[in-house]
Structures are given as C-alpha cells and as structure tokens.
Short mmCIF file of C-alpha atoms and ligand atoms in Angstrom, two decimals:
data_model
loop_
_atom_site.label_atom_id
_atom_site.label_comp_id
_atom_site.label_asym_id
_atom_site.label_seq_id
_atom_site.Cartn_x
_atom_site.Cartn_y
_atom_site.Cartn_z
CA UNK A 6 114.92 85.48 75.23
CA UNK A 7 116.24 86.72 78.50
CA UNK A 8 116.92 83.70 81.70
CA UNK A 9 113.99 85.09 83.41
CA UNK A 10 115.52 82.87 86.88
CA UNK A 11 118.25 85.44 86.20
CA UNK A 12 116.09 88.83 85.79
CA UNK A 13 115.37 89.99 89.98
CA UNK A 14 114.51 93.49 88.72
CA UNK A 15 114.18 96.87 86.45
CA UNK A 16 118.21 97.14 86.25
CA UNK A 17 118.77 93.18 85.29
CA UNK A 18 116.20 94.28 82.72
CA UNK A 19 118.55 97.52 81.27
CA UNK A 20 121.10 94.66 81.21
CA UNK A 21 119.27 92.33 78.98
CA UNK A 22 118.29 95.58 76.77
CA UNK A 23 121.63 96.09 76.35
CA UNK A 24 122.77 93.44 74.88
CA UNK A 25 120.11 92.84 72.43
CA UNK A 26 120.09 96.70 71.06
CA UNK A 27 122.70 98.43 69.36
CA UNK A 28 124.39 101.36 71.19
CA UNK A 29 122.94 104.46 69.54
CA UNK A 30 119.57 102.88 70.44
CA UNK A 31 120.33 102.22 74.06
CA UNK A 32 121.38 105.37 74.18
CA UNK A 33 118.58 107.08 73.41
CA UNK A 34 116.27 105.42 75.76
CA UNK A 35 118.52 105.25 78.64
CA UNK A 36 119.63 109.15 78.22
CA UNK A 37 119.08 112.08 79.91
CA UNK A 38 119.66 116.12 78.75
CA UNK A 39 123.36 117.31 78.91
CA UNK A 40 125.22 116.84 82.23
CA UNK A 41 122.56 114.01 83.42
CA UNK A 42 121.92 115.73 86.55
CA UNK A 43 118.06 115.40 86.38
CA UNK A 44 118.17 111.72 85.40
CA UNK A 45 120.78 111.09 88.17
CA UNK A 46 118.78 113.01 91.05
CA UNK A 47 116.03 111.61 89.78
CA UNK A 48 117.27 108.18 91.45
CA UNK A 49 119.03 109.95 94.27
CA UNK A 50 115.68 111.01 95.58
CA UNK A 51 114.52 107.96 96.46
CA UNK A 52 117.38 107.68 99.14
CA UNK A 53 116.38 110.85 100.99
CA UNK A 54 113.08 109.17 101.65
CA UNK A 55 113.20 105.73 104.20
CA UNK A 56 110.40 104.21 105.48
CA UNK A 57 109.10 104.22 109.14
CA UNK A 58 107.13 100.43 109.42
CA UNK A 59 104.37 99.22 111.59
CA UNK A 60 105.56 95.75 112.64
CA UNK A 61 102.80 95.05 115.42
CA UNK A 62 100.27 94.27 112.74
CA UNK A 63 98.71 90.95 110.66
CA UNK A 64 99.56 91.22 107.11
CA UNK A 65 99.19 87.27 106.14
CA UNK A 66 96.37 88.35 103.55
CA UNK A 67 97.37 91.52 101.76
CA UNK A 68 96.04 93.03 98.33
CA UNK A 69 97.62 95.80 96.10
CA UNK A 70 94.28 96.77 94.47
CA UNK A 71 93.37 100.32 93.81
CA UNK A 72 91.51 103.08 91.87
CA UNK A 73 93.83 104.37 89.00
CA UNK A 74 91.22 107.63 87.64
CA UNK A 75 88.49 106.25 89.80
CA UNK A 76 88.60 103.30 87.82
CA UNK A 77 89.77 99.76 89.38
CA UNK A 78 93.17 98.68 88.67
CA UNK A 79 95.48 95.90 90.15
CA UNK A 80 97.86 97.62 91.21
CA UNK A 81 99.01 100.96 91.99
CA UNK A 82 101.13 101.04 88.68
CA UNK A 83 101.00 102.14 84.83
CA UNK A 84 103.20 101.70 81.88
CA UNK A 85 104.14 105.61 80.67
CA UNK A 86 103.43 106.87 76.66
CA UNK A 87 106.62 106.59 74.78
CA UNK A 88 107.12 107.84 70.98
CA UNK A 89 109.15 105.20 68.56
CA UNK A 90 109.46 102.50 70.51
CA UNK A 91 108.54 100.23 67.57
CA UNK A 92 112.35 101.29 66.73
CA UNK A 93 113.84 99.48 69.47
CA UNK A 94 111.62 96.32 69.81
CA UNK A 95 108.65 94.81 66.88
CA UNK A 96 105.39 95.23 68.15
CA UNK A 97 106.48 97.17 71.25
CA UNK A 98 103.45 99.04 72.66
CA UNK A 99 101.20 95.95 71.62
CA UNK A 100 103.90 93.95 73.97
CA UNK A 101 103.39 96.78 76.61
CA UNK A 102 99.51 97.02 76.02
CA UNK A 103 99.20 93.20 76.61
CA UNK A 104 101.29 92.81 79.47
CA UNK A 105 99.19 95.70 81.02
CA UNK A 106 95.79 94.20 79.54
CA UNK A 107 96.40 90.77 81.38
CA UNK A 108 98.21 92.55 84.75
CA UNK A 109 94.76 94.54 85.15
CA UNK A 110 97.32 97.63 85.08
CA UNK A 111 96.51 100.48 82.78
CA UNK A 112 98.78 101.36 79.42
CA UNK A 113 99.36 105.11 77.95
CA UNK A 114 99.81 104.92 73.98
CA UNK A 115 102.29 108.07 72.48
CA UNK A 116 100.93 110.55 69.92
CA UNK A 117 104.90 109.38 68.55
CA UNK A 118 103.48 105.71 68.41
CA UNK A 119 104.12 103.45 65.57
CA UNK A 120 100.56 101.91 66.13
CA UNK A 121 97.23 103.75 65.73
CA UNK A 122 94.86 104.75 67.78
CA UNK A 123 92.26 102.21 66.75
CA UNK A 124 94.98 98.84 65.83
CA UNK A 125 95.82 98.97 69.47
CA UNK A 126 92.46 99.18 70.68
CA UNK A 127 91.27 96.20 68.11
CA UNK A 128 94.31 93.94 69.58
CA UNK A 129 93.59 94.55 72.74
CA UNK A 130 89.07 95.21 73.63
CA UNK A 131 89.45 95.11 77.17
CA UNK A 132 92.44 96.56 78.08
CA UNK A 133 92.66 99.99 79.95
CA UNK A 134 94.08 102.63 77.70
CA UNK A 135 95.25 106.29 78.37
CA UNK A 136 96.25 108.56 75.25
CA UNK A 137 99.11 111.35 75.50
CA UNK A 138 98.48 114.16 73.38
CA UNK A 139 101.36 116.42 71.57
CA UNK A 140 99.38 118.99 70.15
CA UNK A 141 100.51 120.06 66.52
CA UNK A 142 100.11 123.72 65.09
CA UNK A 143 97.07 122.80 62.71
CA UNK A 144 93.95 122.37 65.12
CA UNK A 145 92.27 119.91 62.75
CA UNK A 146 95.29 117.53 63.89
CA UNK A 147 94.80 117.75 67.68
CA UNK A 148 91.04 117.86 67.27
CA UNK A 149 90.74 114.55 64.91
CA UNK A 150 93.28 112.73 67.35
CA UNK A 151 91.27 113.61 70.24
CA UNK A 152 88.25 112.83 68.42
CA UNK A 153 89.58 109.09 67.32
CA UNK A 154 90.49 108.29 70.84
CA UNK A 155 86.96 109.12 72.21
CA UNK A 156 85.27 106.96 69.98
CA UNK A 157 88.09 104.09 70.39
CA UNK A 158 87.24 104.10 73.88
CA UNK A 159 90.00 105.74 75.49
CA UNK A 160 89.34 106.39 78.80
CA UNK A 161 92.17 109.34 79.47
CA UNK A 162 93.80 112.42 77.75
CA UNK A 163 97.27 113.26 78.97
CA UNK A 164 98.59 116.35 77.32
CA UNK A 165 102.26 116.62 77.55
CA UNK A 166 103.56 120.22 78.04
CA UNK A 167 107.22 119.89 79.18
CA UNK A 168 108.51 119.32 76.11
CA UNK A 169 107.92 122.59 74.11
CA UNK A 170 111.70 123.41 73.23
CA UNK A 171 113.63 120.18 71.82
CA UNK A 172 115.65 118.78 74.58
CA UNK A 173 119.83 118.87 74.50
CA UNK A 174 120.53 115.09 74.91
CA UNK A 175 123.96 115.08 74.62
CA UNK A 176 124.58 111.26 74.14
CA UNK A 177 122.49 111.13 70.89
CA UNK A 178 124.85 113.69 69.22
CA UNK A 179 127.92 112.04 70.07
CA UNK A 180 126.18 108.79 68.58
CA UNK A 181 124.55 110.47 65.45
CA UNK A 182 121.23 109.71 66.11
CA UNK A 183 119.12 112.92 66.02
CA UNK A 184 116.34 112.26 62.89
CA UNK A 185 117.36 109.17 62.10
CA UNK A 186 120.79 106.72 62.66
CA UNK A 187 123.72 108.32 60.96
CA UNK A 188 125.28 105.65 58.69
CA UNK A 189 128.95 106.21 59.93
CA UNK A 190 131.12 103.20 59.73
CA UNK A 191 131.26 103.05 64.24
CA UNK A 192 127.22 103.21 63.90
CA UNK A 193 127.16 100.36 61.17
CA UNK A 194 129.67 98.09 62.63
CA UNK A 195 127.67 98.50 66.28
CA UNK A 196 124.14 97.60 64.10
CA UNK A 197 125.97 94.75 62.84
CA UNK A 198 126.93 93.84 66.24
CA UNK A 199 123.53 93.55 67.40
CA UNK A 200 122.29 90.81 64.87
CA UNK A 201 119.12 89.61 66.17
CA UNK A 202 117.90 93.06 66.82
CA UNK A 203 118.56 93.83 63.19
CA UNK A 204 116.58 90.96 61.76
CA UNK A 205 113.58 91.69 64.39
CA UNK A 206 113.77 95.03 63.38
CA UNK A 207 115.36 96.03 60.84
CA UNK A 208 114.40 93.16 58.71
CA UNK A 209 111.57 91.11 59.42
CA UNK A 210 109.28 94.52 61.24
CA UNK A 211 110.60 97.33 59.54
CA UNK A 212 111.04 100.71 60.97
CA UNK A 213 107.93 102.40 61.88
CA UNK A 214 106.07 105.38 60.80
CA UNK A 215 104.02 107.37 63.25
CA UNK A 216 100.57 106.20 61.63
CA UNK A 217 98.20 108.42 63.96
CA UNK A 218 99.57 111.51 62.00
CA UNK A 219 99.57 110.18 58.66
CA UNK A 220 95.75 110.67 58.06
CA UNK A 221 96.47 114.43 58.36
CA UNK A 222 99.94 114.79 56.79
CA UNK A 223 99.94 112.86 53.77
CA UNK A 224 103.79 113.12 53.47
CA UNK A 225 104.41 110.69 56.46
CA UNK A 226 105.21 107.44 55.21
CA UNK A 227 108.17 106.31 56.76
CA UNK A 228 110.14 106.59 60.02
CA UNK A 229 112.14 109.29 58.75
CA UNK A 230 109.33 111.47 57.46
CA UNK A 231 107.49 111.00 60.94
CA UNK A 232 110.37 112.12 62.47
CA UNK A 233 110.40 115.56 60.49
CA UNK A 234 106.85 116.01 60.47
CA UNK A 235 106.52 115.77 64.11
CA UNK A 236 109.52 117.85 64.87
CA UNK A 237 108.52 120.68 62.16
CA UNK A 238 104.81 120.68 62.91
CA UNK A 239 104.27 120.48 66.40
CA UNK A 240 103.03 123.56 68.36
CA UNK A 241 105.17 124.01 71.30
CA UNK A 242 102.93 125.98 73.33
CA UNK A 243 99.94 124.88 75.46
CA UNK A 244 98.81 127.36 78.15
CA UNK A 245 95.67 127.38 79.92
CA UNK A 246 93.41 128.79 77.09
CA UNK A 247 94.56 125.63 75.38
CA UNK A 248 93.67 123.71 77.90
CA UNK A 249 89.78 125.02 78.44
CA UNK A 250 89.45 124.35 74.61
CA UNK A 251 90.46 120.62 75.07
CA UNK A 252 88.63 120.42 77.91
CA UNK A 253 85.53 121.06 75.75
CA UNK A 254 86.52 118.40 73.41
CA UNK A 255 87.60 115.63 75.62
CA UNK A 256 84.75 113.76 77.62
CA UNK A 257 87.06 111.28 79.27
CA UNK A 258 89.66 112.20 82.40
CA UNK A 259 91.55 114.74 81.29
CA UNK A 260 95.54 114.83 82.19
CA UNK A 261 97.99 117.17 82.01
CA UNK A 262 101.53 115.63 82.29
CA UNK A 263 105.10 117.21 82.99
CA UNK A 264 103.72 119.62 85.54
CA UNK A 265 105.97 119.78 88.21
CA UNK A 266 104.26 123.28 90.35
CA UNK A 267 101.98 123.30 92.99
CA UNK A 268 100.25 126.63 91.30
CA UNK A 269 100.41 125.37 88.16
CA UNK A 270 98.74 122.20 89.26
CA UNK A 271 95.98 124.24 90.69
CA UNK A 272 95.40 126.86 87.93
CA UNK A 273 94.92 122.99 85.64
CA UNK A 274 92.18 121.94 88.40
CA UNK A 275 90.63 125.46 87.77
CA UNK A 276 90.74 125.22 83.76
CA UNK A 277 89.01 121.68 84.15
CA UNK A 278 92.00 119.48 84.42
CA UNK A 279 91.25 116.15 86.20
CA UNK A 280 94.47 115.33 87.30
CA UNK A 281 98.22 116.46 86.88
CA UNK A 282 101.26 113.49 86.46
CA UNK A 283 104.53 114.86 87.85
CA UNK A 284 107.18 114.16 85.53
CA UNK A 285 110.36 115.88 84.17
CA UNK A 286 110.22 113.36 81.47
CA UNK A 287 112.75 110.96 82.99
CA UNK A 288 115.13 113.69 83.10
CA UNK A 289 115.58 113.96 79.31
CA UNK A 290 114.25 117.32 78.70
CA UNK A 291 115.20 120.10 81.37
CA UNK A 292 118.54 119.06 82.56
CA UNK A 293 118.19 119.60 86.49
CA UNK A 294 114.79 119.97 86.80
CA UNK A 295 113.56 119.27 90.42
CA UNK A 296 112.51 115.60 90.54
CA UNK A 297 109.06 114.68 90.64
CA UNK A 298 109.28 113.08 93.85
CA UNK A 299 110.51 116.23 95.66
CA UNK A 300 107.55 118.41 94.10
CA UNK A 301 105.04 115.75 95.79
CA UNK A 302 104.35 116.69 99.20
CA UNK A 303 103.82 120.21 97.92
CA UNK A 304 101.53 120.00 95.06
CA UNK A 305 99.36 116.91 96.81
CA UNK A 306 99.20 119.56 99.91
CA UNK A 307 97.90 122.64 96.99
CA UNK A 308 94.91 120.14 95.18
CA UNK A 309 94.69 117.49 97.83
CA UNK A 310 92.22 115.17 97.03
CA UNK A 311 90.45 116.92 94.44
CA UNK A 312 92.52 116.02 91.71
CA UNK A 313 94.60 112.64 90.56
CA UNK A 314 97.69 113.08 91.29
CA UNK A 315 99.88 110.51 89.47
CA UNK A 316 103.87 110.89 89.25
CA UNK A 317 106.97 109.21 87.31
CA UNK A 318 110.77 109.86 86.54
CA UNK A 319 113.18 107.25 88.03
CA UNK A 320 110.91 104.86 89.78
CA UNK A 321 113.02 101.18 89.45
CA UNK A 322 111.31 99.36 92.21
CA UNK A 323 108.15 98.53 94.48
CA UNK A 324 109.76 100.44 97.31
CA UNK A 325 110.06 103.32 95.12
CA UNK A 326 106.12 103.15 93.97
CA UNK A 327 105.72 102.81 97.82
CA UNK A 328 107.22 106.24 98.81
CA UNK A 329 105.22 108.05 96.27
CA UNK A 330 102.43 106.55 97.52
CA UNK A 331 103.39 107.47 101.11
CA UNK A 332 103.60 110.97 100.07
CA UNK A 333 100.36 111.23 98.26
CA UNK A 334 100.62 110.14 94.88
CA UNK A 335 97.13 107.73 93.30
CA UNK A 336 99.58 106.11 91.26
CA UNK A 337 103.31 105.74 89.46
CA UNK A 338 103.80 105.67 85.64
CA UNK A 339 106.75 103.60 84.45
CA UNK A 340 109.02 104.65 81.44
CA UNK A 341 112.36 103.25 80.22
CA UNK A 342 112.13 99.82 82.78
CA UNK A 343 109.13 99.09 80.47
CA UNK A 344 111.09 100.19 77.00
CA UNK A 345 113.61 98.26 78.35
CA UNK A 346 111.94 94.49 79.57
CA UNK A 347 109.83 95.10 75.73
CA UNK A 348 113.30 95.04 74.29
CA UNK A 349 114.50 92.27 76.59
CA UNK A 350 111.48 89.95 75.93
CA UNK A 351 108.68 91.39 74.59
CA UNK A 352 105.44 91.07 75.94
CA UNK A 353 106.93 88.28 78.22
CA UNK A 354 109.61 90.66 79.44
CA UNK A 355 106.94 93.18 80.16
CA UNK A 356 105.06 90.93 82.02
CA UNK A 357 108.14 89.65 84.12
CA UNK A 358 108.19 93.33 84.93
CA UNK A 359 105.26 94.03 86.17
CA UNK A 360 105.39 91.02 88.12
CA UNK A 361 108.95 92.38 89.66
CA UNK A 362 107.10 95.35 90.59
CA UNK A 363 104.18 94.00 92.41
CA UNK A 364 106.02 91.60 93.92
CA UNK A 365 107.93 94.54 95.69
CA UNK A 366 105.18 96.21 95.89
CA UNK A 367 103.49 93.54 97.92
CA UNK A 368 106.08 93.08 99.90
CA UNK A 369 106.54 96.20 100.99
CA UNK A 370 103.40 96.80 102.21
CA UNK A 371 103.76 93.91 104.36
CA UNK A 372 106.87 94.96 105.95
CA UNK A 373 105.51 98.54 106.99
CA UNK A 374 102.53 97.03 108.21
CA UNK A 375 99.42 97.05 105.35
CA UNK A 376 97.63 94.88 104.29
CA UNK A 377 95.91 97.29 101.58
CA UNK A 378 97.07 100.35 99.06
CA UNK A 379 94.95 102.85 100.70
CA UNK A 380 96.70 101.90 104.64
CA UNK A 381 100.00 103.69 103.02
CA UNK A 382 100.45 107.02 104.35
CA UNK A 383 102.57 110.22 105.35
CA UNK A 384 103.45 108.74 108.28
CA UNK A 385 105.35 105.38 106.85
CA UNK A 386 108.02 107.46 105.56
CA UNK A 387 110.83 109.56 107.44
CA UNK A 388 112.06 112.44 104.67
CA UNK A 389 115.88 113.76 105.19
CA UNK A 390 115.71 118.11 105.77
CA UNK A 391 117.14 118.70 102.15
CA UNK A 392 113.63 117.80 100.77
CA UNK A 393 111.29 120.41 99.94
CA UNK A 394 107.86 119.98 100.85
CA UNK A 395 109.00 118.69 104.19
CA UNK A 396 107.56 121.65 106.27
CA UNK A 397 104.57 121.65 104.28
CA UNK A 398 101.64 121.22 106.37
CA UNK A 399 100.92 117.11 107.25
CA UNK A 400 104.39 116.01 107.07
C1 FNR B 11 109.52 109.07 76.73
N1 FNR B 11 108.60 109.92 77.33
C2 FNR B 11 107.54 110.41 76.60
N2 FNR B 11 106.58 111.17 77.19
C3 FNR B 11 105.50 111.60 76.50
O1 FNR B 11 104.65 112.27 77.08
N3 FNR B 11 105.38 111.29 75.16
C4 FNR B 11 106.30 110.55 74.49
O2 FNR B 11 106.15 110.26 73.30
C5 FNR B 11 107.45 110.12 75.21
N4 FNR B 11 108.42 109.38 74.59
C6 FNR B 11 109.43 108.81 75.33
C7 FNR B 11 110.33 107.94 74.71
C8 FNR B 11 111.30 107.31 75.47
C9 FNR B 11 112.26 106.36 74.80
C10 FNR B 11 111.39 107.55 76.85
C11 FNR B 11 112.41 106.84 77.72
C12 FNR B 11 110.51 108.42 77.47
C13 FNR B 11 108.65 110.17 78.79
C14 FNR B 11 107.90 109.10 79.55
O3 FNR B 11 106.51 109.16 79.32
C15 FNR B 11 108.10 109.23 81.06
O4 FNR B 11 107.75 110.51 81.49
C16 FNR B 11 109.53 108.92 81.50
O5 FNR B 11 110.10 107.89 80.74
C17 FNR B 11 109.51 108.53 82.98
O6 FNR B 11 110.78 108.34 83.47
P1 FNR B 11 111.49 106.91 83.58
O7 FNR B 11 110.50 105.94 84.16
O8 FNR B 11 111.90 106.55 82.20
O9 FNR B 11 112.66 107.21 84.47
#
C-alpha cells in the first residue's frame, strides 16, 4: 500500500503504479500512438489556458455539486471506461466503481471489462453507472449488450467511435505486448521483478477474460481468447445510420465518445445523440490528433446547451477540470490517473484520487472567486492566440 501522506496528486500516483507493475504493463497504460505527440499536447494544452480570478468575492462556504446527464453528482468528475484493467490490478473496475459509488461521482464500465455487466451492478446497487459500447460485426452482440445494460440499470450508453483502425502504439511493440505478454527472457525477468503484482495477479486473481462477450462467443474463455475475439470480431465502423438504430434500442442517455468536430457533434444531436465526450482516447489512437481541450470552445459554441458536452484526454488536476469547465464542458472523464491510483491502492488509491481531485477542484473555485460549479465561466480563463476556438463567438 502506497504512504498516502506521501501521494499530493495524479503523477505521485503514476509513481506508485510504477513500482508495483511490471514494465510492459506500465507501458501500456501510460502510452500513447507512435511519436507521442497527441499524449504530450494533450498536457501542453492546459498551459495555453490561465485563469483570470475574481478575488473581491466571499467564498468561505463553497460546494462542487453538479448535474452529470441531468442527474446529481458530487462533483464535476467521472472515472473513464477502460478495457483489461483486471490485468494490471485484481478487482480493478469494482475498486474504481466503489470509489465512485461512495464519492457520489459516476463510473463508465468497458465493453473490454473483465467484469460483467450485471456482477458490477450486484456489487455495487446504488452506484451511478455509464456503459461504453464497442460494437462487434454480429448485431445480436451489440443488441444483447445493450439490452443487458438497460435492464441492469445503466443509466448511459457511450459508443466509442475513434477507435475503428487498431492504433500504432509503439512502446507495446518494443515490449512484446500486443495479444498477450511475450515470454522473452527481459519480459520474464521484469515480471519477476514485480513480485507482489505477480501474486495479486498473476496468482491469487488470475488473468481475466472479457465475460460480457462470452455469452455470445462461446470460444472466449481466457484473457488471450478475449483478446482475439475482440480484435477479430469487432466492426470498425459506426456512422450515423448506426447511430439512429441504437438510438431506437437504448432508452437511457445516449453518448457518443471520441468525437472531436463541431459538425460531427451536431449531425449526433440530429441522429438522437444526447451528448458527445471529446476525447482522442488519451492520445493512444490517432497520433496528433487535436486535443480535446482545443476542440471545446468550438463544438460547445455549434450544440450549446442542447447537448452534454463532457470531455477527457490529459486532465491530471482540479485546475485542469476547472478550465474545461470554464470553456463549457458539463463534466471531465478521468482515464489512466484512475488505472493508475487502482494499481497503486486499489479502491483506497482510487478514493485518495478522487479526493486529490476535489480537493483542487474546491480550491480552485475559491481562488477565482465561486462558491458553486455553475459560477465557472468563459470569462475566468485568459486563452493564448495559438488556440483554436478563440475567435469563436463568446470568447
Ligand atoms: C482506455 N480508453 C478506453 N476507451 C474506451 O472507450 N473503451 C476502452 O475499453 C478503453 N480502454 C482503455 C484502456 C486503457 C488502459 C486506457 C489508458 C484508456 C480510453 C479512456 O476511456 C479515455 O478516453 C482516456 O484514458 C482519457 O485520457 P487520460 O485521462 O488517460 O489521459
């Protein structure tokens, strides 16, 4: 377990992650596609935008509660879907559901989950959960899925559509870890040097299988066979046709995530889409894709307020949440930080997250002047002339 006096925030977490999983496996979370560019700007964004504060103001009593999907949340934050995190940490999205569950935050489970669909939602009644949706080639596999989370009470649908062409992440070749861990002597000697990880994991959990699919696909029974069955059989298409049929299926909020256009945002409202989250997948997909941060202004100016707008990709801290906010965005989604504090500590680590972030979150808002999350606005934040959007109309 982590010295939690000695965790301040998201990067102290990376730290602890580190040392706890072996370097193939770090790797893979904390990558991005070939050169890194996306994953780097993806940071660098966050220094173009500084904030403008209100100091003349009394913020002794201040609250971070909000509407996440019209529904009430505690704060202006999520935990993101992730596929096989069971690999990296036992238990993982039950950690991250829990932590969530008890922060009043929402949690997004990953068609690539090593949980089902209903297991998470009997460990945890009353939590808040989202469900991202890769859709697979046979129909009756995107239909039952969609069908199971409906009656498990999920409240969202976030399809995922930046990922239709597998992703060139250059640090998982050089490590051998594309289907599954390459037993070369450098990968077996840097397991070994990551004992406790290997008896959570390894030994005592077992590496998962993707048990959502299995009911259709008979074959998947391991990690391995997941793997292949999810790389082999998904569809990697999903255009707006595809998107009016699930529309008709799904009763719940309805999501379409990795949309980084202001037209293509609109054309979702159109087709029935409730709300759009800005992502380029943490920069692990199209290597420099704009960064969801710099799409904001535009696409919030396109859809306004007629559609949830939620973002994520490289958001570390409250002041980064903050900015998004400032610039329109209902809410953030977080991604490796969380992958990261569940291998660090497990639900507990999650937790000491969360608290990390609303702590900065909190304080934040205090220092520019709020006292609530719906005072934040354009005009906290001061944007430098490389950022696009920064004409748009309101800034
Ligand atoms: C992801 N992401 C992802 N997205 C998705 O829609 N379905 C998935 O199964 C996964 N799997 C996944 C695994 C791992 C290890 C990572 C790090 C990410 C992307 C994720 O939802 C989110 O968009 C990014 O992680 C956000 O960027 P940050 O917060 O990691 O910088």
């Amino acid at each position: 377990m982590p010295n939690y006096k000695q965790i301040h925030n998201a990067e102290d977490l990376r730290r602890a992650a580190a040392r706890y999983l072996p370097k193939p496996v770090f790797d893979f979370i904390d990558g991005g596609a070939e050169d890194e560019v996306a994953l780097r700007n993806n940071r660098a964004v966050f220094e173009r935008v500084r904030f403008r504060p209100r100091t003349m103001a009394d913020v002794s009593s201040r609250s971070l509660a909000t509407t996440l999907l019209g529904q009430p949340s505690a704060a202006p934050i999520a935990i993101a879907p992730m596929g096989g995190l069971s690999n990296f940490a036992p238990d993982a999205e039950l950690a991250m559901a829990r932590a969530c569950a008890a922060a009043g935050i929402p949690y997004c489970l990953s068609t690539a989950a090593g949980i089902s669909i209903e297991d998470l939602r009997a460990a945890v009644p009353d939590a808040r959960l989202w469900y991202q949706l890769y859709v697979f080639k046979d129909d009756r596999v995107n239909e039952g899925i969609v069908r199971r989370a409906q009656e498990a009470g999920y409240e969202a649908l976030m399809v995922t559509t930046d990922t239709h062409v597998g992703p060139k992440r250059e640090r998982d070749r050089r490590n051998g870890f594309t289907l599954t861990l390459e037993r070369t002597p450098r990968n077996i000697a840097r397991v070994l040097a990551r004992p406790r990880w290997v008896w959570d994991v390894l030994i005592r959990a077992g590496l998962p299988s993707m048990p959502n699919l299995a009911p259709y696909a008979p074959e998947v029974v391991d990690s391995l066979s997941a793997t292949k069955y999810f790389i082999e059989n998904r569809r990697y298409a999903f255009d707006y046709d595809h998107l009016r049929a699930t529309r008709k299926l799904w009763k719940g909020k309805l999501l379409v995530k990795g949309v980084l256009r202001p037209d293509e945002a609109v054309q979702i409202m159109e087709c029935g889409g409730d709300g759009v989250v800005l992502s380029n997948h943490g920069g692990r997909n199209l290597e420099s894709s704009a960064a969801p941060l710099e799409m904001l202004p535009e696409v919030v100016d396109a859809v306004g307020r007629k559609m949830h707008v939620l973002i994520d990709s490289g958001f570390r801290r409250g002041t980064d949440v903050v900015k998004a906010l400032a610039l329109g965005a209902e809410g953030v989604l977080m991604g490796r930080p969380a992958a990261f504090a569940a291998a660090a500590g497990g639900q507990a680590g999650v937790a000491h997250l969360i608290g990390l972030m609303k702590d900065e979150i909190d304080r934040t808002l205090g220092f520019l002047g709020c006292t609530a999350i719906d005072q934040i606005e354009r005009d906290h934040v001061l944007i430098d002339h490389a950022f696009p959007g920064r004409n748009a109309p309101g800034l």
